[in-house]
Short mmCIF file of C-alpha atoms in Angstrom, two decimals:
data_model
loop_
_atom_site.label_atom_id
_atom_site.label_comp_id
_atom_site.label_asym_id
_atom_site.label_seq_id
_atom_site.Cartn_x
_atom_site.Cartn_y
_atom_site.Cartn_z
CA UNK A 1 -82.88 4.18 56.28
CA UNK A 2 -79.81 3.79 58.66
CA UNK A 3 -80.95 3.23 62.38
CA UNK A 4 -77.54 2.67 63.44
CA UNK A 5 -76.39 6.31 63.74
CA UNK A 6 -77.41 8.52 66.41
CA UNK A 7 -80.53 10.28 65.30
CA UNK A 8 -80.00 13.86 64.58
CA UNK A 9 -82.62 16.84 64.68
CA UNK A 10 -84.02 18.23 61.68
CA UNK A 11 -84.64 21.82 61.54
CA UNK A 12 -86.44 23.49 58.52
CA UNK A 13 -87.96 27.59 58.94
CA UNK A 14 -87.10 27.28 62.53
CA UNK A 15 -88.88 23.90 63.75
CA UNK A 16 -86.62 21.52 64.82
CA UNK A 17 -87.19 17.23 64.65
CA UNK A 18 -86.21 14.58 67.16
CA UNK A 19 -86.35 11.35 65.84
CA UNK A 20 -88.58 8.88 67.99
CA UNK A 21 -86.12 5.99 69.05
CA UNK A 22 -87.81 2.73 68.60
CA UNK A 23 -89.54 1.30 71.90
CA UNK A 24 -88.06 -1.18 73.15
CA UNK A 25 -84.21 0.29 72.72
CA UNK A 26 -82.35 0.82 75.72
CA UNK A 27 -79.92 3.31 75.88
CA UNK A 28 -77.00 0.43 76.40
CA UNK A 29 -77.92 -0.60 73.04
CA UNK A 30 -77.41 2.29 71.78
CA UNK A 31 -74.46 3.01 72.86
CA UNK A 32 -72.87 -0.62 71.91
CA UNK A 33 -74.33 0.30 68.36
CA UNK A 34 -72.31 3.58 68.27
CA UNK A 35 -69.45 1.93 69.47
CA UNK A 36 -69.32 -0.68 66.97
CA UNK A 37 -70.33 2.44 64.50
CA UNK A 38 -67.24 4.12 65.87
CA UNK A 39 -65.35 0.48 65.25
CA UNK A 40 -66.22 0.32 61.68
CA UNK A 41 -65.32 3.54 61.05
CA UNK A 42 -61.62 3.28 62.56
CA UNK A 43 -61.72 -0.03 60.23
CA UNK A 44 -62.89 1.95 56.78
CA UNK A 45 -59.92 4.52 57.58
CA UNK A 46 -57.56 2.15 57.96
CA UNK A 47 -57.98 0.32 55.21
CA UNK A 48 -58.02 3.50 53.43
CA UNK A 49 -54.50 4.04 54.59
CA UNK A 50 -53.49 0.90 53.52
CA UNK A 51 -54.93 1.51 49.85
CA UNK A 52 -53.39 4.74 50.26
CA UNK A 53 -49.86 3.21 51.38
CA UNK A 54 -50.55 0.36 48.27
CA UNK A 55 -50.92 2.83 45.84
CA UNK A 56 -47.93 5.12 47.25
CA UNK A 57 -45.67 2.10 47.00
CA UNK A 58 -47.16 0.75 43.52
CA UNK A 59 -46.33 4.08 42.28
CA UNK A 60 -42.69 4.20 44.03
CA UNK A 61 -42.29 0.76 42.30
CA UNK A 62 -42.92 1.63 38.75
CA UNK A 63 -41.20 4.64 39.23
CA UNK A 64 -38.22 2.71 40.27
CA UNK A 65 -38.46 -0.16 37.51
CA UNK A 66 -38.97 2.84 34.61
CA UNK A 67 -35.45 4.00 36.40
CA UNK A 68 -33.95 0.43 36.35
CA UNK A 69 -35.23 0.01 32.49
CA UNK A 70 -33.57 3.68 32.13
CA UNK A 71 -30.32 3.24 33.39
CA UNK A 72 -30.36 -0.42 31.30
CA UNK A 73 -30.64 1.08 28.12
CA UNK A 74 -27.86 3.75 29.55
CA UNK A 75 -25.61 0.43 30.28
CA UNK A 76 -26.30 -0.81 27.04
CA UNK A 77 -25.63 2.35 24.72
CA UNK A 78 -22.69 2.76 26.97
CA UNK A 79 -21.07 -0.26 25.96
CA UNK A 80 -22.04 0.30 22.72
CA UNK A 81 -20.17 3.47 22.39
CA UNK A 82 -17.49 1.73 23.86
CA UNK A 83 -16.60 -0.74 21.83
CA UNK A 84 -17.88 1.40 18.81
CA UNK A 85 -14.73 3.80 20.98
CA UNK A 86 -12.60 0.73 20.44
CA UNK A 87 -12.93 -0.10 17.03
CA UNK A 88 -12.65 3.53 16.33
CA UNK A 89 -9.84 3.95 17.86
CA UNK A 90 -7.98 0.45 16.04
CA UNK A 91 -9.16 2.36 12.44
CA UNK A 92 -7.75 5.51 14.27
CA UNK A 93 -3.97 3.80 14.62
CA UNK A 94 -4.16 2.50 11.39
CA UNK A 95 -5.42 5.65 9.78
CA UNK A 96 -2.53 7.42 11.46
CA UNK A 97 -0.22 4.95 10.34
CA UNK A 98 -1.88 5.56 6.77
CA UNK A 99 -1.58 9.16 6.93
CA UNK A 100 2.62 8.89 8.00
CA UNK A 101 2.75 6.91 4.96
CA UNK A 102 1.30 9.31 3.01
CA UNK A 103 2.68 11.91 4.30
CA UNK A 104 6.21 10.34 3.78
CA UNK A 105 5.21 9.50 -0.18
CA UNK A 106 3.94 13.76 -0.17
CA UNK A 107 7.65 14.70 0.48
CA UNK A 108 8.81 12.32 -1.90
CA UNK A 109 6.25 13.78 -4.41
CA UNK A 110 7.51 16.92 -3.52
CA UNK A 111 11.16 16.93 -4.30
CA UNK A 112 10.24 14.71 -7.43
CA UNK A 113 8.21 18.09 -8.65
CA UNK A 114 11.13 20.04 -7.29
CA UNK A 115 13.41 18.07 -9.31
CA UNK A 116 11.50 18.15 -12.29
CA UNK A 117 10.52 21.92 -12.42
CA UNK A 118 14.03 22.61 -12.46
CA UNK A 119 14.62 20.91 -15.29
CA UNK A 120 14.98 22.76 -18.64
CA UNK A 121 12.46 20.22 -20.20
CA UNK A 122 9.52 19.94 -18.42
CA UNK A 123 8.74 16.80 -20.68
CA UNK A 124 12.05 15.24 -19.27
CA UNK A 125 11.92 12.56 -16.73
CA UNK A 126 14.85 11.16 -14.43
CA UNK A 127 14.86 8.70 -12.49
CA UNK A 128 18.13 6.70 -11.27
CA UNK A 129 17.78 3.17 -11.96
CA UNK A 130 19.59 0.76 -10.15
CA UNK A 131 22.15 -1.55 -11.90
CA UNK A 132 20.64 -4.54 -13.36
CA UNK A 133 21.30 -7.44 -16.00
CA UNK A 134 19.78 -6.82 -19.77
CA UNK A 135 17.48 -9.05 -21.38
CA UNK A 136 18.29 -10.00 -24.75
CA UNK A 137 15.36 -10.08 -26.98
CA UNK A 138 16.47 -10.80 -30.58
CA UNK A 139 18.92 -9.10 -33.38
CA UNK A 140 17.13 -6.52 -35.54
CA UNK A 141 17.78 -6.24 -39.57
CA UNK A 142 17.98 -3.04 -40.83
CA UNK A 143 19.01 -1.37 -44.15
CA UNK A 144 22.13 1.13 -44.34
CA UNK A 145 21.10 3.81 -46.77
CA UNK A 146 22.05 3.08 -50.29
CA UNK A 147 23.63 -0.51 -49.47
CA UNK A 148 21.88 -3.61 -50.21
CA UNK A 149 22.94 -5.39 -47.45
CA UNK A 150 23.49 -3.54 -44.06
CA UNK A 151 26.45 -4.76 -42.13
CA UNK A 152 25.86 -3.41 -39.12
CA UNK A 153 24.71 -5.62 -35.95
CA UNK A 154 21.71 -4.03 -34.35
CA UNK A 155 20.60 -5.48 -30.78
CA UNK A 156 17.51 -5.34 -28.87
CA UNK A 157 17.79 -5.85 -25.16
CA UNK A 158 14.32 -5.55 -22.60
CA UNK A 159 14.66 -3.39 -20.29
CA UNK A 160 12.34 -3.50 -16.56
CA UNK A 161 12.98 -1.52 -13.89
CA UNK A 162 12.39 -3.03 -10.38
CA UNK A 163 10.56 -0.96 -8.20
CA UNK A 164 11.49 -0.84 -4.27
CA UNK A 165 8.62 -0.92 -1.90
CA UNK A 166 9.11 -0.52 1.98
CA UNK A 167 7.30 -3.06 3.96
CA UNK A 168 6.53 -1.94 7.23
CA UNK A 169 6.32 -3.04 11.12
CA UNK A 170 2.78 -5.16 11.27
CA UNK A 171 2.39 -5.45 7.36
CA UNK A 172 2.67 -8.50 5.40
CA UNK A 173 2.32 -9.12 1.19
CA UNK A 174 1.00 -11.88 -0.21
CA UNK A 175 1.04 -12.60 -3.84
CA UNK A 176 -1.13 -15.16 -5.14
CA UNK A 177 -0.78 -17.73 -7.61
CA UNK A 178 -4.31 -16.55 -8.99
CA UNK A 179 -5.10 -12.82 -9.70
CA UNK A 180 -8.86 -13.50 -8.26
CA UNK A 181 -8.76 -14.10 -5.11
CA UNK A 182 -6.22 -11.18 -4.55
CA UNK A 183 -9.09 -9.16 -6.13
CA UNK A 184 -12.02 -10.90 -3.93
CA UNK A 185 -9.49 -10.67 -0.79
CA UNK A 186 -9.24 -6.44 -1.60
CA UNK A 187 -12.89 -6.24 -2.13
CA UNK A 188 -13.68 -7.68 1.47
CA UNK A 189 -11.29 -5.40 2.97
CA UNK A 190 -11.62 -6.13 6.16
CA UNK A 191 -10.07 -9.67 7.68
CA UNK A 192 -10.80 -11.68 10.89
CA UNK A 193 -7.02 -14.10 11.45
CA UNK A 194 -6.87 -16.19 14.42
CA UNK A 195 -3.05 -15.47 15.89
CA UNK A 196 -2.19 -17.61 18.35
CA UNK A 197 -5.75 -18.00 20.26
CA UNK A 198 -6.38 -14.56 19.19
CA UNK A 199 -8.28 -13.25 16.73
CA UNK A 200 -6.62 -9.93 14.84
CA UNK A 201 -8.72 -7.56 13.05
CA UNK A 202 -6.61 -7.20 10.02
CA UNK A 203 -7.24 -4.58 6.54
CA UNK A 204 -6.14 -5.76 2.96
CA UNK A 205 -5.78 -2.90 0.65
CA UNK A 206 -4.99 -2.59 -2.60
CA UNK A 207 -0.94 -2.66 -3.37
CA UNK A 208 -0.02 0.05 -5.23
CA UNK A 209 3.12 0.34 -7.59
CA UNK A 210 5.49 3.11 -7.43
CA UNK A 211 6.88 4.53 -10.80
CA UNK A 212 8.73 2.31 -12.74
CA UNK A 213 9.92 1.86 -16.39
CA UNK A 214 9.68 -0.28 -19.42
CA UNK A 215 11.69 0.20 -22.48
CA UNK A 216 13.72 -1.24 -25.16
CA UNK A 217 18.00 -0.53 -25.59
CA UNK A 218 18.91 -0.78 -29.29
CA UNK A 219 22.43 -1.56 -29.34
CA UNK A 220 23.94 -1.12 -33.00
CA UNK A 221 27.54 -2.14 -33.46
CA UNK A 222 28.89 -0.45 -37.04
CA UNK A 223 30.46 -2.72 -39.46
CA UNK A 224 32.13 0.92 -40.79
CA UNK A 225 33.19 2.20 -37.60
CA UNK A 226 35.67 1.22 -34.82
CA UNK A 227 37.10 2.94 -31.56
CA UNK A 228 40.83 3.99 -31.44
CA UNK A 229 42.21 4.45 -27.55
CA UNK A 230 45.53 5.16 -26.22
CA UNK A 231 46.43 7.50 -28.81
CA UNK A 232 50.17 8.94 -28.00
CA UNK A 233 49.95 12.67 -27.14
CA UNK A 234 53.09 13.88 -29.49
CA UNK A 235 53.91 17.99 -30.56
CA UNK A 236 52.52 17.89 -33.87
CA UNK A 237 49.06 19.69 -35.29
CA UNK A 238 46.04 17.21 -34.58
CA UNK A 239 45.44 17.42 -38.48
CA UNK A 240 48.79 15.75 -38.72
CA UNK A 241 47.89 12.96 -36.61
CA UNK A 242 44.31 12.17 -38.12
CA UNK A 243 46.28 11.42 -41.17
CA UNK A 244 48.88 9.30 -39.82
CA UNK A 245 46.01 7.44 -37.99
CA UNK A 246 43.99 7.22 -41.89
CA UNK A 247 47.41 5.95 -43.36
CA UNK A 248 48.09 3.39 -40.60
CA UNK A 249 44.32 2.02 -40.75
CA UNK A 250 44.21 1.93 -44.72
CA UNK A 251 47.34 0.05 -44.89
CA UNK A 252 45.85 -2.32 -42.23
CA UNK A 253 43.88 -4.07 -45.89
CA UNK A 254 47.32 -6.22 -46.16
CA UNK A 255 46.52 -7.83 -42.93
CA UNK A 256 43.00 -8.35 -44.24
CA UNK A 257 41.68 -5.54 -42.34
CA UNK A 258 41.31 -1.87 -43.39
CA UNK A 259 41.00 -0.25 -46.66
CA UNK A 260 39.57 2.49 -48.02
CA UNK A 261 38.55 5.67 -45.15
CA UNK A 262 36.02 7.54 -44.92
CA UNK A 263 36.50 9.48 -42.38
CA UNK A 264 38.99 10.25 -39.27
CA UNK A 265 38.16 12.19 -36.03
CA UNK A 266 40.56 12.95 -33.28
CA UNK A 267 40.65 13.99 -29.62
CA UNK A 268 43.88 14.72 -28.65
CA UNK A 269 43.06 15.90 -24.96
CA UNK A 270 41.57 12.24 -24.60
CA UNK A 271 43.48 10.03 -26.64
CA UNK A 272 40.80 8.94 -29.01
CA UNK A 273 39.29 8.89 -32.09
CA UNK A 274 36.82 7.13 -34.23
CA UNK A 275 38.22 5.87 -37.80
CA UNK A 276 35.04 5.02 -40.92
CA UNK A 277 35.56 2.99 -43.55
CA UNK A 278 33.99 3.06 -46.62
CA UNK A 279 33.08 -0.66 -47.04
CA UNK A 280 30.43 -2.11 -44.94
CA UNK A 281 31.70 -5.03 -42.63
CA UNK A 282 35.34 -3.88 -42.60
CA UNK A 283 35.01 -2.93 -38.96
CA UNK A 284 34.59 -6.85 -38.56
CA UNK A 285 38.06 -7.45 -39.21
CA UNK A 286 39.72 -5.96 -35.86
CA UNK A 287 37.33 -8.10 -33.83
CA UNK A 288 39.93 -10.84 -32.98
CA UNK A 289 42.60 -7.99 -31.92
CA UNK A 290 42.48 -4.89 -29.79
CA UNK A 291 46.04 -4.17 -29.40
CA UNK A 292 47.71 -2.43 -32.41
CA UNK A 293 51.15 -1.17 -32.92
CA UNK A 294 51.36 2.13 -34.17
CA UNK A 295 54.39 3.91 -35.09
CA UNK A 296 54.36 7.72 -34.98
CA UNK A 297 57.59 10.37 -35.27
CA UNK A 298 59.93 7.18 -35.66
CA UNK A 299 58.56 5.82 -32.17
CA UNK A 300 56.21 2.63 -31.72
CA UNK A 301 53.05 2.84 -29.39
CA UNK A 302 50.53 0.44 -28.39
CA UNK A 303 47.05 1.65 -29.43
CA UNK A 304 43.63 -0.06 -28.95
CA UNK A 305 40.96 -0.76 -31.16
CA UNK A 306 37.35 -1.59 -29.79
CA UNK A 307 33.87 -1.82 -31.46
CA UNK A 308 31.93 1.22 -32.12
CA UNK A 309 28.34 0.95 -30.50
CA UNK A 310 25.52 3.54 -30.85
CA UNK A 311 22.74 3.38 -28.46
CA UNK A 312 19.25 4.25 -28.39
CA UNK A 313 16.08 4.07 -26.13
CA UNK A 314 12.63 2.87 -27.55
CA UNK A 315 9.07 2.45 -26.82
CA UNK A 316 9.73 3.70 -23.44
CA UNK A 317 6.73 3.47 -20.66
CA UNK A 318 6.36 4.91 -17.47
CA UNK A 319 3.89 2.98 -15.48
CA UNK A 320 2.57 3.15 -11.82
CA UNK A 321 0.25 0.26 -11.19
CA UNK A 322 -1.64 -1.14 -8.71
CA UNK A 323 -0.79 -5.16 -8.59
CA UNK A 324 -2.85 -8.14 -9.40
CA UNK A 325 -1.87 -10.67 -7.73
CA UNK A 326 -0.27 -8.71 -4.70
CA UNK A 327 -2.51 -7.66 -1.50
CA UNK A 328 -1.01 -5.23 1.23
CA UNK A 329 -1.95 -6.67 4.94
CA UNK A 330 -2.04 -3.89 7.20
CA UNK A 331 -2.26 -4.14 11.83
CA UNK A 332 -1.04 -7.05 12.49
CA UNK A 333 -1.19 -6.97 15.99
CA UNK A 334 2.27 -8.28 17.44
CA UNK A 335 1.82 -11.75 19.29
CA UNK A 336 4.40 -13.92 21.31
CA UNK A 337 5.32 -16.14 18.78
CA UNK A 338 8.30 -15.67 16.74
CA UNK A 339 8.34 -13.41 13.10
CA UNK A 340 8.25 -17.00 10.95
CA UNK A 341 4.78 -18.75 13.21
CA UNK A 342 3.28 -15.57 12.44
CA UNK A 343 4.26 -15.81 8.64
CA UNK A 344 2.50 -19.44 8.79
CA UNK A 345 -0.69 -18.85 10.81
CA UNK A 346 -0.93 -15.63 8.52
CA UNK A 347 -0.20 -17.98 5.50
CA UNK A 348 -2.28 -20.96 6.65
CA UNK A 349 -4.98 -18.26 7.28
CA UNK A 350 -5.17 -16.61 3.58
CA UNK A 351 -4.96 -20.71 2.34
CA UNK A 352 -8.06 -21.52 2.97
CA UNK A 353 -10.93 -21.42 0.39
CA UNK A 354 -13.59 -21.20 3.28
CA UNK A 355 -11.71 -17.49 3.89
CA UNK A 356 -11.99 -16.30 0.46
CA UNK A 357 -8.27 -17.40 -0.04
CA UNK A 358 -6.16 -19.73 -2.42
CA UNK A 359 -2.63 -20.69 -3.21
CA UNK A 360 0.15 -18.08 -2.46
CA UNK A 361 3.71 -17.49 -4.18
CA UNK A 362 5.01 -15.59 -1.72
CA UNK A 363 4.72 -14.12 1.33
CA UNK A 364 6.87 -11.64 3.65
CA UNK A 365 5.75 -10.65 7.18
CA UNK A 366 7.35 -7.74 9.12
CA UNK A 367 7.03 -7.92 13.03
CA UNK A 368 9.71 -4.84 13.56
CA UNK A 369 11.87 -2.70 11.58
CA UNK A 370 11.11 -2.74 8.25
CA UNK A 371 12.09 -4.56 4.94
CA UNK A 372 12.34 -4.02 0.84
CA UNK A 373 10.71 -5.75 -1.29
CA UNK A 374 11.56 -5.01 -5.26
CA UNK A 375 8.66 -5.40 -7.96
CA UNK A 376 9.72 -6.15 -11.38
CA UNK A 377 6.64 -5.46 -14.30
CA UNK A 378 7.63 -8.18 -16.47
CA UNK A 379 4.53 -9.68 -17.79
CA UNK A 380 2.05 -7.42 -16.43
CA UNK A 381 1.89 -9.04 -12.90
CA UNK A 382 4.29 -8.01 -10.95
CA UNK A 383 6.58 -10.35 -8.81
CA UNK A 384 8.44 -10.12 -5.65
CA UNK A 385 12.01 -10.56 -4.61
CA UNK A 386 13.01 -10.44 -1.17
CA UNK A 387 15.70 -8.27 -0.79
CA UNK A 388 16.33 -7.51 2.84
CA UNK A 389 15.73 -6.24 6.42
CA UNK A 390 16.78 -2.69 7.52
#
């Protein structure tokens, strides 16, 4: 029971109930009890305000760290997206500078399928080929038809067409001694190369051929047949000339040349004509001279005599190929060193067996402009040669 509070009267179906206050109890005792009552209670509300005020503030807090941890992970995915921005946009310039490529090799494409619609032959290909030096492979033996022993010479020259490919700003090749590591070096794609202190996110892709050709030139020079040039134009029938050309040449036999004809044609609007013998090998005998005298309506002309050559094309094969031994290095970022340190670092870089890399052939590096570099398909690998800046 609590005797500290004032006692209060009771009332129940009307009677009302004073409590009896203790004898003995002054009234200033009472009233020092309800003042420290009155104390207390001032005391239990402010404390209550001060839980109150705790709790307020705890809440405030954790409401403030849950922002905090919010706007951390914000931060974070920020930066993420920004350097995912970055790397996007680096693939971005180089897909670009993919797709101009591309886009360049399309309208080459193009006119090639222009070109080759209009041509009668759909089957036909043309390509111009740039002058070059024949290989000679070996001499062929063949049969004449009905002789047993053919007297013709029949040549075989190899034939390879080099194949130009434009090297552009920020690209390097490398060809490699061993066809592996250009393989492993393609299959990692991407490259990290230090460049001066910095490090260049670089791409290797696969180098890929343009069209080029292989084929074979069979050269046969006729033991029967020779060339006649610088035949005098004169004002008589061109029937009367191929005979005085197949009198002149069978009479030729006293000089150990000559002999029997075969046959006689004659151009008069160009001077020529081709003369046949009937034995095999007597072509042979106007090797050692070209210039003939010749004398026609009592007047003597000069007239030359050259081998008679028939040509034909063999075993020929297109062939657009990506190379072995060859990688494409695309975004090379440009640095302040010169064209050649580049080359090196890039070089010392693709070196290294702890990079994937081994022993290179050659290398060409393009900091600006842009340079040709001609493939040959010799042996199946194709190699470079530097052929200049433009």
């Amino acid at each position: 029971m609590d005797f500290t509070s004032r006692p209060l009267p009771l009332q129940d179906n009307g009677f009302s109930m004073v409590p009896i206050v203790p004898p003995g109890t002054s009234l200033e005792e009472i009233d020092n009890l309800k003042e420290d009552l009155r104390k207390w209670k001032m005391r239990v509300e402010d404390a209550q305000r001060v839980k109150a005020d705790l709790i307020s503030s705890k809440s405030r807090a954790e409401a403030e760290y849950d922002r905090a941890e919010k706007q951390l992970t914000e931060l974070k995915e920020q930066e993420k997206q920004r350097k995912d921005k970055i790397t996007n946009c680096e693939e971005l310039l180089l897909l670009k500078q993919e797709n101009t490529e591309l886009k360049k090799e399309i309208e080459k494409l193009k006119e090639d399928l222009k070109e080759h619609s209009s041509q009668d032959n759909p089957l036909e290909i043309k390509k111009k080929v740039a002058e070059m030096q024949l290989k000679f492979t070996h001499l062929k033996e063949m049969k004449d038809d009905g002789a047993d022993v053919d007297m013709d010479t029949h040549c075989v020259f190899g034939v390879a067409t080099k194949t130009p490919f434009r090297l552009n700003q920020s690209q390097a090749l490398l060809t490699f001694e061993d066809e592996e590591v250009a393989q492993k070096l393609t299959k990692m794609s991407k490259h990290y190369v230090n460049l001066d202190n910095r490090t260049a996110n670089v791409t290797v892709k696969p180098f890929e051929l343009d069209m080029g050709f292989q084929f074979e030139l069979r050269i046969t020079v006729s033991g029967k047949k020779i060339n006649v040039s610088d035949i005098p134009e004169l004002p008589i029938p061109e029937e009367w000339m191929r005979d005085k050309l197949e009198l002149y040449f069978y009479k030729t036999e006293q000089a150990e040349g000559g002999g029997e004809i075969e046959k006689v044609t004659y151009n008069k609007g160009s001077g020529t004509g081709v003369i046949t013998f009937l034995k095999p090998g007597a072509s042979y005998n106007f090797v050692r001279c070209t210039k003939y005298p010749f004398c026609a309506e009592e007047k003597w002309f000069i007239i030359s005599v050259s081998p008679h050559f028939d040509f034909h094309l063999r075993n020929f094969q297109p062939h657009c190929r990506v190379s072995k031994k060859t990688i494409l290095l695309k975004g090379v970022p440009e640095v302040e060193e010169d064209e050649e340190s580049v080359q090196d670092m890039i070089e010392i870089h693709f070196q290294k067996p702890s990079n994937s890399g081994g022993e290179i052939e050659k290398i060409k590096y393009v900091s600006r402009g842009a340079a040709y570099v001609c493939f040959e398909e010799d042996t199946g690998n194709a190699s470079s040669e530097i052929t200049g800046d433009s």
